[in-house]
Amino acid sequence: MNDAEYERLMPAIQRSTGVDLNFYKPRQMVRRLDGYISRVAGGSTQTFADLIEKDPAAADALKDFLTINVTDFFRDPHSWTDLETKVLPELLARSSALKIWSAGCSQGSEPYTIAMILETLAPNRPHKILATDLDAKVVDRAAAGGPYAKSDLKNLSDAQLRKWFDEEDGGFRINNDIRKRVTFRRHNLLMDRFDSGFDLIVCRNVVIYFSEEAKHDLNERFAAALRPGGYFFIGGTETLLDASTMGFERRSTSLYQRGPDLVVAKAA
Ligand SMILES: C[S@@+](CC[C@H](N)C(=O)[O-])C[C@H]1O[C@@H](n2cnc3c(N)ncnc32)[C@H](O)[C@@H]1O
């Protein structure tokens, strides 16, 4: 599709899915959409625009395609080690009731992973774990605790499976002990306001397709939403190029800490 076709398609996509492509990297998005449109509409952007505007199922399928819900418990296990052995123990020594946000949580594996770690390190504390995602379908599934397929649980030991899940027909459901520790909500990181005072914000593998400008703006808002000394945990293939100008100090590949003096403080 050429630039003009992309420009014409963007409002139809926003109307039918709520996703504003102005916040995404155009070249990558065009490449992905080209493949998708040739599969579902024979390559015609006009046919595709008509389809998603008229058929809610087609709009839903497009939203699934755009949001990419791939996730896992303990996704990239090695990147959780520092969180588990250094960051959370340090935060727990500071406060017995942590405020944590998993932003772009998909079907809940990430916030439930955090809840499992916290329950293991220091059981039964009144932490607040908020988990949000743009996609209402995955949020509903997460809030119901699954069910998750065995393949989603490959990074968990048998002991963890027995401890945190109930086996049922067709899969494994998070048990109530862990489920009640996470609050799920639908939320669009690019449009909606968010709370502040977090000890830890986890936003992994979510902003990969966002434009540089949208990513920078969001990271500044994350910095402002953390308490001084709070941590920001990102995906294994991501980096914060301008961390220090946003008031972050790099602690390891995927972990950044908000310093005491935030240089740029943007209202979230
Ligand atoms: C690849 S998944 C990552 C899930 C999890 N953070 C992980 O690393 O396993 C990306 C998630 O980001 C969500 N997402 C994409 N754009 C978003 C936005 N603007 N606001 C909130 N969530 C968004 C998608 O719906 C999807 O569930």
PDB file of N, CA and C and ligand atoms in Angstrom, residues 24 67-72 75 103-106 110 132-135 138 187-190 204-206 210, ligand 1:
ATOM      1  N   TYR A  24       2.205   4.688  15.889  1.00  0.00           N
ATOM      2  CA  TYR A  24       3.009   3.513  15.540  1.00  0.00           C
ATOM      3  C   TYR A  24       4.000   3.838  14.424  1.00  0.00           C
ATOM      4  N   THR A  67      -2.572  -5.956  18.125  1.00  0.00           N
ATOM      5  CA  THR A  67      -2.095  -5.873  19.505  1.00  0.00           C
ATOM      6  C   THR A  67      -1.085  -6.966  19.874  1.00  0.00           C
ATOM      7  N   ILE A  68      -1.055  -8.066  19.157  1.00  0.00           N
ATOM      8  CA  ILE A  68      -0.076  -9.140  19.413  1.00  0.00           C
ATOM      9  C   ILE A  68       0.006  -9.501  20.901  1.00  0.00           C
ATOM     10  N   ASN A  69      -0.792 -10.479  21.278  1.00  0.00           N
ATOM     11  CA  ASN A  69      -0.916 -10.794  22.703  1.00  0.00           C
ATOM     12  C   ASN A  69       0.067 -11.844  23.233  1.00  0.00           C
ATOM     13  N   VAL A  70       1.087 -12.178  22.450  1.00  0.00           N
ATOM     14  CA  VAL A  70       2.022 -13.230  22.884  1.00  0.00           C
ATOM     15  C   VAL A  70       2.602 -12.910  24.261  1.00  0.00           C
ATOM     16  N   THR A  71       2.559 -13.869  25.145  1.00  0.00           N
ATOM     17  CA  THR A  71       3.103 -13.666  26.495  1.00  0.00           C
ATOM     18  C   THR A  71       3.408 -15.012  27.132  1.00  0.00           C
ATOM     19  N   ASP A  72       3.925 -14.994  28.327  1.00  0.00           N
ATOM     20  CA  ASP A  72       4.352 -16.216  28.982  1.00  0.00           C
ATOM     21  C   ASP A  72       4.550 -15.950  30.473  1.00  0.00           C
ATOM     22  N   ARG A  75       8.385 -14.849  31.322  1.00  0.00           N
ATOM     23  CA  ARG A  75       8.865 -14.706  29.945  1.00  0.00           C
ATOM     24  C   ARG A  75      10.334 -14.252  29.958  1.00  0.00           C
ATOM     25  N   ALA A 103       1.833  -2.987  32.798  1.00  0.00           N
ATOM     26  CA  ALA A 103       1.166  -2.220  31.731  1.00  0.00           C
ATOM     27  C   ALA A 103       1.316  -2.958  30.408  1.00  0.00           C
ATOM     28  N   GLY A 104       0.186  -3.325  29.794  1.00  0.00           N
ATOM     29  CA  GLY A 104       0.233  -4.162  28.591  1.00  0.00           C
ATOM     30  C   GLY A 104       0.432  -5.605  29.027  1.00  0.00           C
ATOM     31  N   CYS A 105      -0.505  -6.076  29.877  1.00  0.00           N
ATOM     32  CA  CYS A 105      -0.309  -7.347  30.594  1.00  0.00           C
ATOM     33  C   CYS A 105      -0.777  -8.557  29.804  1.00  0.00           C
ATOM     34  N   SER A 106      -1.399  -8.317  28.628  1.00  0.00           N
ATOM     35  CA  SER A 106      -1.953  -9.405  27.835  1.00  0.00           C
ATOM     36  C   SER A 106      -2.828 -10.311  28.701  1.00  0.00           C
ATOM     37  N   GLU A 110       2.153 -12.094  33.104  1.00  0.00           N
ATOM     38  CA  GLU A 110       3.170 -11.222  33.722  1.00  0.00           C
ATOM     39  C   GLU A 110       2.775 -10.780  35.153  1.00  0.00           C
ATOM     40  N   THR A 132      -3.033  -3.900  33.307  1.00  0.00           N
ATOM     41  CA  THR A 132      -3.903  -3.281  32.306  1.00  0.00           C
ATOM     42  C   THR A 132      -3.500  -3.691  30.897  1.00  0.00           C
ATOM     43  N   ASP A 133      -4.477  -3.636  30.005  1.00  0.00           N
ATOM     44  CA  ASP A 133      -4.201  -3.898  28.595  1.00  0.00           C
ATOM     45  C   ASP A 133      -5.277  -3.201  27.760  1.00  0.00           C
ATOM     46  N   LEU A 134      -4.893  -2.887  26.542  1.00  0.00           N
ATOM     47  CA  LEU A 134      -5.805  -2.260  25.581  1.00  0.00           C
ATOM     48  C   LEU A 134      -6.925  -3.209  25.160  1.00  0.00           C
ATOM     49  N   ASP A 135      -6.622  -4.483  25.154  1.00  0.00           N
ATOM     50  CA  ASP A 135      -7.502  -5.481  24.560  1.00  0.00           C
ATOM     51  C   ASP A 135      -8.418  -6.088  25.636  1.00  0.00           C
ATOM     52  N   VAL A 138      -8.382 -10.031  26.274  1.00  0.00           N
ATOM     53  CA  VAL A 138      -7.331 -10.656  27.088  1.00  0.00           C
ATOM     54  C   VAL A 138      -7.475 -10.261  28.552  1.00  0.00           C
ATOM     55  N   HIS A 187      -7.151  -0.515  29.517  1.00  0.00           N
ATOM     56  CA  HIS A 187      -6.515   0.813  29.546  1.00  0.00           C
ATOM     57  C   HIS A 187      -5.638   0.961  28.310  1.00  0.00           C
ATOM     58  N   ASN A 188      -5.733   2.138  27.690  1.00  0.00           N
ATOM     59  CA  ASN A 188      -4.898   2.419  26.517  1.00  0.00           C
ATOM     60  C   ASN A 188      -3.753   3.336  26.935  1.00  0.00           C
ATOM     61  N   LEU A 189      -2.535   2.807  26.860  1.00  0.00           N
ATOM     62  CA  LEU A 189      -1.361   3.565  27.302  1.00  0.00           C
ATOM     63  C   LEU A 189      -1.156   4.841  26.501  1.00  0.00           C
ATOM     64  N   LEU A 190      -1.659   4.860  25.274  1.00  0.00           N
ATOM     65  CA  LEU A 190      -1.420   6.013  24.405  1.00  0.00           C
ATOM     66  C   LEU A 190      -2.488   7.091  24.552  1.00  0.00           C
ATOM     67  N   ARG A 204       6.674  -4.584  29.299  1.00  0.00           N
ATOM     68  CA  ARG A 204       7.597  -5.392  28.498  1.00  0.00           C
ATOM     69  C   ARG A 204       6.953  -5.808  27.184  1.00  0.00           C
ATOM     70  N   ASN A 205       7.690  -5.635  26.124  1.00  0.00           N
ATOM     71  CA  ASN A 205       7.254  -6.101  24.804  1.00  0.00           C
ATOM     72  C   ASN A 205       5.924  -5.487  24.365  1.00  0.00           C
ATOM     73  N   VAL A 206       5.706  -4.249  24.757  1.00  0.00           N
ATOM     74  CA  VAL A 206       4.460  -3.560  24.421  1.00  0.00           C
ATOM     75  C   VAL A 206       4.721  -2.431  23.423  1.00  0.00           C
ATOM     76  N   PHE A 210       5.561   1.089  18.647  1.00  0.00           N
ATOM     77  CA  PHE A 210       5.205   2.506  18.802  1.00  0.00           C
ATOM     78  C   PHE A 210       6.255   3.370  18.113  1.00  0.00           C
TER      79      PHE A 210
HETATM   80  C1  LIG B   1       3.347  -8.907  23.218  1.00  0.00           C
HETATM   81  S1  LIG B   1       2.188  -8.576  24.465  1.00  0.00           S
HETATM   82  C2  LIG B   1       3.256  -8.432  25.883  1.00  0.00           C
HETATM   83  C3  LIG B   1       2.643  -9.003  27.126  1.00  0.00           C
HETATM   84  C4  LIG B   1       3.562  -8.985  28.349  1.00  0.00           C
HETATM   85  N1  LIG B   1       3.885  -7.637  28.742  1.00  0.00           N
HETATM   86  C5  LIG B   1       4.802  -9.791  28.102  1.00  0.00           C
HETATM   87  O1  LIG B   1       5.861  -9.241  27.880  1.00  0.00           O
HETATM   88  O2  LIG B   1       4.697 -11.025  28.111  1.00  0.00           O
HETATM   89  C6  LIG B   1       1.792  -6.884  24.116  1.00  0.00           C
HETATM   90  C7  LIG B   1       0.511  -6.422  24.790  1.00  0.00           C
HETATM   91  O3  LIG B   1       0.467  -4.988  24.729  1.00  0.00           O
HETATM   92  C8  LIG B   1      -0.872  -4.602  24.554  1.00  0.00           C
HETATM   93  N2  LIG B   1      -0.922  -3.246  23.998  1.00  0.00           N
HETATM   94  C9  LIG B   1      -0.577  -2.849  22.738  1.00  0.00           C
HETATM   95  N3  LIG B   1      -0.807  -1.540  22.601  1.00  0.00           N
HETATM   96  C10 LIG B   1      -1.296  -1.094  23.792  1.00  0.00           C
HETATM   97  C11 LIG B   1      -1.732   0.169  24.265  1.00  0.00           C
HETATM   98  N4  LIG B   1      -1.715   1.248  23.488  1.00  0.00           N
HETATM   99  N5  LIG B   1      -2.181   0.259  25.552  1.00  0.00           N
HETATM  100  C12 LIG B   1      -2.206  -0.834  26.340  1.00  0.00           C
HETATM  101  N6  LIG B   1      -1.818  -2.062  25.947  1.00  0.00           N
HETATM  102  C13 LIG B   1      -1.369  -2.190  24.683  1.00  0.00           C
HETATM  103  C14 LIG B   1      -1.426  -5.659  23.606  1.00  0.00           C
HETATM  104  O4  LIG B   1      -2.834  -5.732  23.653  1.00  0.00           O
HETATM  105  C15 LIG B   1      -0.724  -6.934  24.100  1.00  0.00           C
HETATM  106  O5  LIG B   1      -1.537  -7.651  24.981  1.00  0.00           O
END
